[in-house]
Amino acid sequence: NAGVTQTPKFQVLKTGQSMTLQCAQDMNHEYMSWYRQDPGMGLRLIHYSVGAGITDQGEVPNGYNVSRSTTEDFPLRLLSAAPSQTSVYFCASRVPGQGQAFFGQGTRLTVV
Amino acid sequence: QQQVKQSPQSLIVQKGGISIINCAYENTAFDYFPWYQQFPGKGPALLIAIRPDVSEKKEGRFTISFNKSAKQFSLHIMDSQPGDSATYFCAASSGGYNKLIFGAGTRLAVHP
């Protein structure tokens, strides 16, 4: 039981490049979300999904796209990376009706 | 505008001492208040959580104190140990758990 798995762990992008951060969970959790963590700002919600085919925006959605075609996977897409998107990204999942969120180990993204 | 304000930013405590981290919120609709613990290179993990219908919750050495009228809640770590050295985040959500709002985090160092 791996929990929440994020790939890659580290990534360097050039401004304007696109990429997809992968997130997979094997706990059959319907709810999944993406956060970014920046120094002095805690974690901020980017997008979340309450089930396959259903996504919604969080606090800081601009510049990011998501889709949810299966229960297990919730990829985060950066269409045109900007230096302001340099951050550590965390994916999380949880069971509906329960508050505990299970986080992956994060992806450290640097945009130069 | 930060909806959940956390203090202090950093905290140094001697082994065996009490660590206290405070959070304040404005949104009276918040009805779930968790604390997450994060070790370097790892994702946050739920430590303890409380709802506003109780004023205190204790789990082992960790206690949440909640003051609804003051819109404040705090984490107390009794008999602090070097293994407690981590970053701690308070958070809040309303109307379910879809949108967790995190505080900025407190870096705790427990010196032996």
PDB file of C-alpha atoms in Angstrom:
ATOM      1  CA  ASN A   1       0.000   0.000   0.000  1.00  0.00           C
ATOM      2  CA  ALA A   2       1.970   2.993  -1.302  1.00  0.00           C
ATOM      3  CA  GLY A   3      -0.523   5.726  -0.304  1.00  0.00           C
ATOM      4  CA  VAL A   4      -0.138   8.906  -2.376  1.00  0.00           C
ATOM      5  CA  THR A   5       2.685   8.818  -4.919  1.00  0.00           C
ATOM      6  CA  GLN A   6       3.961  11.916  -6.696  1.00  0.00           C
ATOM      7  CA  THR A   7       6.341  12.022  -9.630  1.00  0.00           C
ATOM      8  CA  PRO A   8       8.784  13.484 -10.317  1.00  0.00           C
ATOM      9  CA  LYS A   9      10.365  14.469  -6.989  1.00  0.00           C
ATOM     10  CA  PHE A  10      12.399  17.268  -8.559  1.00  0.00           C
ATOM     11  CA  GLN A  11      12.019  19.201 -11.800  1.00  0.00           C
ATOM     12  CA  VAL A  12      13.652  22.220 -13.397  1.00  0.00           C
ATOM     13  CA  LEU A  13      11.759  23.960 -16.186  1.00  0.00           C
ATOM     14  CA  LYS A  14      12.502  26.888 -18.404  1.00  0.00           C
ATOM     15  CA  THR A  15      10.008  29.730 -18.560  1.00  0.00           C
ATOM     16  CA  GLY A  16       7.302  28.924 -21.057  1.00  0.00           C
ATOM     17  CA  GLN A  17       7.735  25.162 -20.961  1.00  0.00           C
ATOM     18  CA  SER A  18       4.864  22.892 -20.080  1.00  0.00           C
ATOM     19  CA  MET A  19       4.802  19.836 -17.894  1.00  0.00           C
ATOM     20  CA  THR A  20       2.534  17.531 -15.931  1.00  0.00           C
ATOM     21  CA  LEU A  21       2.991  16.651 -12.290  1.00  0.00           C
ATOM     22  CA  GLN A  22       1.694  13.183 -11.624  1.00  0.00           C
ATOM     23  CA  CYS A  23      -0.254  12.062  -8.573  1.00  0.00           C
ATOM     24  CA  ALA A  24      -1.604   8.582  -7.932  1.00  0.00           C
ATOM     25  CA  GLN A  25      -3.241   7.059  -4.872  1.00  0.00           C
ATOM     26  CA  ASP A  26      -4.057   3.430  -4.146  1.00  0.00           C
ATOM     27  CA  MET A  27      -6.453   3.970  -1.241  1.00  0.00           C
ATOM     28  CA  ASN A  28      -9.580   4.339  -3.413  1.00  0.00           C
ATOM     29  CA  HIS A  29     -10.119   7.856  -2.072  1.00  0.00           C
ATOM     30  CA  GLU A  30     -12.676   9.870  -4.014  1.00  0.00           C
ATOM     31  CA  TYR A  31     -11.323  13.243  -2.960  1.00  0.00           C
ATOM     32  CA  MET A  32      -7.976  14.488  -4.267  1.00  0.00           C
ATOM     33  CA  SER A  33      -6.341  17.890  -4.226  1.00  0.00           C
ATOM     34  CA  TRP A  34      -3.231  19.833  -5.159  1.00  0.00           C
ATOM     35  CA  TYR A  35      -1.454  22.336  -2.934  1.00  0.00           C
ATOM     36  CA  ARG A  36       1.605  24.484  -3.382  1.00  0.00           C
ATOM     37  CA  GLN A  37       3.881  25.275  -0.462  1.00  0.00           C
ATOM     38  CA  ASP A  38       5.856  28.489  -0.373  1.00  0.00           C
ATOM     39  CA  PRO A  39       7.986  29.854   2.489  1.00  0.00           C
ATOM     40  CA  GLY A  40       5.964  31.942   4.906  1.00  0.00           C
ATOM     41  CA  MET A  41       2.687  31.131   3.165  1.00  0.00           C
ATOM     42  CA  GLY A  42       1.846  27.647   4.281  1.00  0.00           C
ATOM     43  CA  LEU A  43       0.017  25.426   1.820  1.00  0.00           C
ATOM     44  CA  ARG A  44      -2.422  26.911  -0.652  1.00  0.00           C
ATOM     45  CA  LEU A  45      -5.072  24.926  -2.480  1.00  0.00           C
ATOM     46  CA  ILE A  46      -4.734  24.970  -6.284  1.00  0.00           C
ATOM     47  CA  HIS A  47      -7.433  22.582  -7.512  1.00  0.00           C
ATOM     48  CA  TYR A  48      -9.409  19.737  -6.056  1.00  0.00           C
ATOM     49  CA  SER A  49     -11.643  16.899  -7.201  1.00  0.00           C
ATOM     50  CA  VAL A  50     -14.469  15.151  -5.377  1.00  0.00           C
ATOM     51  CA  GLY A  51     -14.553  12.256  -7.789  1.00  0.00           C
ATOM     52  CA  ALA A  52     -13.774  11.103 -11.311  1.00  0.00           C
ATOM     53  CA  GLY A  53     -14.885  13.712 -13.828  1.00  0.00           C
ATOM     54  CA  ILE A  54     -15.425  16.437 -11.213  1.00  0.00           C
ATOM     55  CA  THR A  55     -12.897  19.176 -10.495  1.00  0.00           C
ATOM     56  CA  ASP A  56     -13.043  22.630  -8.960  1.00  0.00           C
ATOM     57  CA  GLN A  57     -10.769  25.565  -8.271  1.00  0.00           C
ATOM     58  CA  GLY A  58      -9.047  26.353  -5.026  1.00  0.00           C
ATOM     59  CA  GLU A  59      -7.356  29.531  -3.795  1.00  0.00           C
ATOM     60  CA  VAL A  60      -4.654  29.837  -6.473  1.00  0.00           C
ATOM     61  CA  PRO A  61      -5.817  28.083  -9.686  1.00  0.00           C
ATOM     62  CA  ASN A  62      -4.391  30.449 -12.302  1.00  0.00           C
ATOM     63  CA  GLY A  63      -1.754  28.873 -14.530  1.00  0.00           C
ATOM     64  CA  TYR A  64      -2.739  25.315 -13.642  1.00  0.00           C
ATOM     65  CA  ASN A  65      -5.090  22.787 -15.206  1.00  0.00           C
ATOM     66  CA  VAL A  66      -6.368  19.501 -13.841  1.00  0.00           C
ATOM     67  CA  SER A  67      -8.514  16.604 -14.959  1.00  0.00           C
ATOM     68  CA  ARG A  68      -9.724  13.487 -13.205  1.00  0.00           C
ATOM     69  CA  SER A  69     -10.438  10.556 -15.497  1.00  0.00           C
ATOM     70  CA  THR A  70      -9.931   7.827 -12.881  1.00  0.00           C
ATOM     71  CA  THR A  71     -10.281   7.573  -9.113  1.00  0.00           C
ATOM     72  CA  GLU A  72      -6.574   6.813  -8.765  1.00  0.00           C
ATOM     73  CA  ASP A  73      -4.953   9.630 -10.749  1.00  0.00           C
ATOM     74  CA  PHE A  74      -5.088  13.420 -10.528  1.00  0.00           C
ATOM     75  CA  PRO A  75      -2.429  15.089 -12.708  1.00  0.00           C
ATOM     76  CA  LEU A  76      -1.598  18.795 -12.483  1.00  0.00           C
ATOM     77  CA  ARG A  77      -0.634  20.551 -15.716  1.00  0.00           C
ATOM     78  CA  LEU A  78       1.396  23.690 -16.106  1.00  0.00           C
ATOM     79  CA  LEU A  79       0.743  24.936 -19.626  1.00  0.00           C
ATOM     80  CA  SER A  80       3.351  27.714 -19.719  1.00  0.00           C
ATOM     81  CA  ALA A  81       5.615  27.718 -16.686  1.00  0.00           C
ATOM     82  CA  ALA A  82       6.498  31.005 -15.018  1.00  0.00           C
ATOM     83  CA  PRO A  83       9.124  31.736 -12.325  1.00  0.00           C
ATOM     84  CA  SER A  84       6.255  32.509  -9.923  1.00  0.00           C
ATOM     85  CA  GLN A  85       5.328  28.832 -10.110  1.00  0.00           C
ATOM     86  CA  THR A  86       8.593  27.826  -8.472  1.00  0.00           C
ATOM     87  CA  SER A  87       7.359  25.969  -5.412  1.00  0.00           C
ATOM     88  CA  VAL A  88       6.917  22.611  -3.733  1.00  0.00           C
ATOM     89  CA  TYR A  89       3.738  20.910  -4.890  1.00  0.00           C
ATOM     90  CA  PHE A  90       1.812  18.443  -2.782  1.00  0.00           C
ATOM     91  CA  CYS A  91      -0.985  16.126  -3.790  1.00  0.00           C
ATOM     92  CA  ALA A  92      -3.400  14.851  -1.159  1.00  0.00           C
ATOM     93  CA  SER A  93      -6.327  12.473  -0.959  1.00  0.00           C
ATOM     94  CA  ARG A  94      -8.980  11.670   1.606  1.00  0.00           C
ATOM     95  CA  VAL A  95     -12.164   9.748   2.191  1.00  0.00           C
ATOM     96  CA  PRO A  96     -15.387  11.758   1.711  1.00  0.00           C
ATOM     97  CA  GLY A  97     -16.844  12.777   5.040  1.00  0.00           C
ATOM     98  CA  GLN A  98     -13.531  12.442   6.832  1.00  0.00           C
ATOM     99  CA  GLY A  99     -11.196  15.325   7.459  1.00  0.00           C
ATOM    100  CA  GLN A 100      -7.834  13.575   7.409  1.00  0.00           C
ATOM    101  CA  ALA A 101      -5.909  14.329   4.235  1.00  0.00           C
ATOM    102  CA  PHE A 102      -3.075  12.021   3.186  1.00  0.00           C
ATOM    103  CA  PHE A 103      -0.262  13.859   1.442  1.00  0.00           C
ATOM    104  CA  GLY A 104       2.350  12.680  -1.014  1.00  0.00           C
ATOM    105  CA  GLN A 105       6.025  13.493  -0.533  1.00  0.00           C
ATOM    106  CA  GLY A 106       5.953  16.456  -2.850  1.00  0.00           C
ATOM    107  CA  THR A 107       7.467  17.665  -6.120  1.00  0.00           C
ATOM    108  CA  ARG A 108      10.014  20.467  -5.927  1.00  0.00           C
ATOM    109  CA  LEU A 109       9.651  22.550  -9.080  1.00  0.00           C
ATOM    110  CA  THR A 110      12.043  25.293 -10.141  1.00  0.00           C
ATOM    111  CA  VAL A 111      11.215  27.520 -13.103  1.00  0.00           C
ATOM    112  CA  VAL A 112      14.171  29.469 -14.490  1.00  0.00           C
TER     113      VAL A 112
ATOM    114  CA  GLN B   1      -5.322  38.365   3.246  1.00  0.00           C
ATOM    115  CA  GLN B   2      -4.452  35.344   5.334  1.00  0.00           C
ATOM    116  CA  GLN B   3      -7.566  33.720   6.734  1.00  0.00           C
ATOM    117  CA  VAL B   4      -5.654  31.714   9.332  1.00  0.00           C
ATOM    118  CA  LYS B   5      -2.840  33.533  11.131  1.00  0.00           C
ATOM    119  CA  GLN B   6      -0.223  31.390  12.836  1.00  0.00           C
ATOM    120  CA  SER B   7       2.445  32.356  15.326  1.00  0.00           C
ATOM    121  CA  PRO B   8       5.292  32.175  16.050  1.00  0.00           C
ATOM    122  CA  GLN B   9       7.158  31.577  12.793  1.00  0.00           C
ATOM    123  CA  SER B  10       9.830  29.652  14.653  1.00  0.00           C
ATOM    124  CA  LEU B  11      10.182  28.243  18.129  1.00  0.00           C
ATOM    125  CA  ILE B  12      13.063  26.787  20.100  1.00  0.00           C
ATOM    126  CA  VAL B  13      12.266  24.662  23.136  1.00  0.00           C
ATOM    127  CA  GLN B  14      14.430  22.630  25.457  1.00  0.00           C
ATOM    128  CA  LYS B  15      13.815  18.916  25.753  1.00  0.00           C
ATOM    129  CA  GLY B  16      11.067  18.282  28.291  1.00  0.00           C
ATOM    130  CA  GLY B  17       9.577  21.735  27.880  1.00  0.00           C
ATOM    131  CA  ILE B  18       6.174  22.786  26.566  1.00  0.00           C
ATOM    132  CA  SER B  19       5.820  23.979  22.976  1.00  0.00           C
ATOM    133  CA  ILE B  20       2.893  26.290  22.254  1.00  0.00           C
ATOM    134  CA  ILE B  21       1.798  27.356  18.789  1.00  0.00           C
ATOM    135  CA  ASN B  22      -1.116  29.709  18.260  1.00  0.00           C
ATOM    136  CA  CYS B  23      -3.575  30.295  15.430  1.00  0.00           C
ATOM    137  CA  ALA B  24      -6.319  32.841  14.912  1.00  0.00           C
ATOM    138  CA  TYR B  25      -9.068  32.948  12.314  1.00  0.00           C
ATOM    139  CA  GLU B  26     -11.732  35.362  11.131  1.00  0.00           C
ATOM    140  CA  ASN B  27     -14.268  33.211   9.313  1.00  0.00           C
ATOM    141  CA  THR B  28     -16.880  32.109  11.855  1.00  0.00           C
ATOM    142  CA  ALA B  29     -18.111  29.486   9.378  1.00  0.00           C
ATOM    143  CA  PHE B  30     -14.985  27.401   9.966  1.00  0.00           C
ATOM    144  CA  ASP B  31     -15.994  24.176  11.697  1.00  0.00           C
ATOM    145  CA  TYR B  32     -12.952  21.927  11.489  1.00  0.00           C
ATOM    146  CA  PHE B  33      -9.511  22.774  12.825  1.00  0.00           C
ATOM    147  CA  PRO B  34      -6.663  20.298  12.231  1.00  0.00           C
ATOM    148  CA  TRP B  35      -2.975  20.492  12.974  1.00  0.00           C
ATOM    149  CA  TYR B  36      -0.483  18.961  10.557  1.00  0.00           C
ATOM    150  CA  GLN B  37       3.128  17.997  11.232  1.00  0.00           C
ATOM    151  CA  GLN B  38       5.732  18.061   8.481  1.00  0.00           C
ATOM    152  CA  PHE B  39       9.264  16.680   8.584  1.00  0.00           C
ATOM    153  CA  PRO B  40      11.879  17.872   6.057  1.00  0.00           C
ATOM    154  CA  GLY B  41      11.407  16.306   2.652  1.00  0.00           C
ATOM    155  CA  LYS B  42       8.051  14.814   3.584  1.00  0.00           C
ATOM    156  CA  GLY B  43       4.445  15.727   3.078  1.00  0.00           C
ATOM    157  CA  PRO B  44       2.353  17.027   5.977  1.00  0.00           C
ATOM    158  CA  ALA B  45       0.637  14.435   8.168  1.00  0.00           C
ATOM    159  CA  LEU B  46      -2.410  14.933  10.353  1.00  0.00           C
ATOM    160  CA  LEU B  47      -1.466  15.246  14.015  1.00  0.00           C
ATOM    161  CA  ILE B  48      -4.705  16.114  15.770  1.00  0.00           C
ATOM    162  CA  ALA B  49      -7.956  17.912  14.943  1.00  0.00           C
ATOM    163  CA  ILE B  50     -10.836  19.562  16.791  1.00  0.00           C
ATOM    164  CA  ARG B  51     -14.354  20.816  16.121  1.00  0.00           C
ATOM    165  CA  PRO B  52     -15.732  23.994  17.733  1.00  0.00           C
ATOM    166  CA  ASP B  53     -18.181  22.135  19.956  1.00  0.00           C
ATOM    167  CA  VAL B  54     -15.362  21.207  22.363  1.00  0.00           C
ATOM    168  CA  SER B  55     -12.793  23.446  24.039  1.00  0.00           C
ATOM    169  CA  GLU B  56      -9.967  20.942  24.296  1.00  0.00           C
ATOM    170  CA  LYS B  57      -8.774  17.702  22.756  1.00  0.00           C
ATOM    171  CA  LYS B  58      -5.831  15.680  23.943  1.00  0.00           C
ATOM    172  CA  GLU B  59      -3.968  12.881  22.222  1.00  0.00           C
ATOM    173  CA  GLY B  60      -0.910  11.729  24.108  1.00  0.00           C
ATOM    174  CA  ARG B  61       1.471  14.664  24.529  1.00  0.00           C
ATOM    175  CA  PHE B  62      -0.449  16.801  22.034  1.00  0.00           C
ATOM    176  CA  THR B  63      -3.380  19.007  23.046  1.00  0.00           C
ATOM    177  CA  ILE B  64      -5.523  21.424  21.065  1.00  0.00           C
ATOM    178  CA  SER B  65      -7.121  24.260  23.030  1.00  0.00           C
ATOM    179  CA  PHE B  66      -9.987  26.018  21.280  1.00  0.00           C
ATOM    180  CA  ASN B  67     -11.514  29.393  22.163  1.00  0.00           C
ATOM    181  CA  LYS B  68     -14.545  29.975  19.992  1.00  0.00           C
ATOM    182  CA  SER B  69     -15.341  33.471  21.289  1.00  0.00           C
ATOM    183  CA  ALA B  70     -11.793  34.660  20.659  1.00  0.00           C
ATOM    184  CA  LYS B  71     -11.577  32.756  17.361  1.00  0.00           C
ATOM    185  CA  GLN B  72      -8.296  31.232  18.414  1.00  0.00           C
ATOM    186  CA  PHE B  73      -6.892  27.759  18.796  1.00  0.00           C
ATOM    187  CA  SER B  74      -3.530  26.490  19.885  1.00  0.00           C
ATOM    188  CA  LEU B  75      -1.369  23.389  19.905  1.00  0.00           C
ATOM    189  CA  HIS B  76       0.436  22.408  23.080  1.00  0.00           C
ATOM    190  CA  ILE B  77       3.191  19.805  22.989  1.00  0.00           C
ATOM    191  CA  MET B  78       3.987  18.572  26.466  1.00  0.00           C
ATOM    192  CA  ASP B  79       7.368  17.070  27.365  1.00  0.00           C
ATOM    193  CA  SER B  80       8.756  18.139  23.985  1.00  0.00           C
ATOM    194  CA  GLN B  81      11.299  15.773  22.458  1.00  0.00           C
ATOM    195  CA  PRO B  82      13.973  16.256  19.782  1.00  0.00           C
ATOM    196  CA  GLY B  83      11.884  13.971  17.558  1.00  0.00           C
ATOM    197  CA  ASP B  84       9.125  16.590  17.647  1.00  0.00           C
ATOM    198  CA  SER B  85      11.370  18.976  15.695  1.00  0.00           C
ATOM    199  CA  ALA B  86       9.336  19.682  12.565  1.00  0.00           C
ATOM    200  CA  THR B  87       7.160  22.309  10.936  1.00  0.00           C
ATOM    201  CA  TYR B  88       3.624  22.533  12.279  1.00  0.00           C
ATOM    202  CA  PHE B  89       0.674  23.918  10.358  1.00  0.00           C
ATOM    203  CA  CYS B  90      -2.723  24.821  11.690  1.00  0.00           C
ATOM    204  CA  ALA B  91      -5.622  24.772   9.258  1.00  0.00           C
ATOM    205  CA  ALA B  92      -9.359  25.375   9.064  1.00  0.00           C
ATOM    206  CA  SER B  93     -12.250  24.493   6.803  1.00  0.00           C
ATOM    207  CA  SER B  94     -15.986  25.019   6.625  1.00  0.00           C
ATOM    208  CA  GLY B  95     -18.937  23.104   5.250  1.00  0.00           C
ATOM    209  CA  GLY B  96     -17.019  19.881   4.793  1.00  0.00           C
ATOM    210  CA  TYR B  97     -13.340  19.366   4.187  1.00  0.00           C
ATOM    211  CA  ASN B  98     -12.932  20.332   0.555  1.00  0.00           C
ATOM    212  CA  LYS B  99     -11.032  23.572   1.107  1.00  0.00           C
ATOM    213  CA  LEU B 100      -8.493  23.457   3.889  1.00  0.00           C
ATOM    214  CA  ILE B 101      -7.004  26.887   4.633  1.00  0.00           C
ATOM    215  CA  PHE B 102      -3.539  26.588   6.162  1.00  0.00           C
ATOM    216  CA  GLY B 103      -1.586  28.884   8.419  1.00  0.00           C
ATOM    217  CA  ALA B 104       1.930  29.922   7.432  1.00  0.00           C
ATOM    218  CA  GLY B 105       3.601  27.280   9.587  1.00  0.00           C
ATOM    219  CA  THR B 106       5.829  27.180  12.676  1.00  0.00           C
ATOM    220  CA  ARG B 107       9.268  25.630  12.595  1.00  0.00           C
ATOM    221  CA  LEU B 108       9.861  23.939  15.935  1.00  0.00           C
ATOM    222  CA  ALA B 109      13.318  22.941  17.138  1.00  0.00           C
ATOM    223  CA  VAL B 110      13.599  20.935  20.343  1.00  0.00           C
ATOM    224  CA  HIS B 111      17.106  21.028  21.744  1.00  0.00           C
ATOM    225  CA  PRO B 112      18.404  18.123  23.824  1.00  0.00           C
TER     226      PRO B 112
END
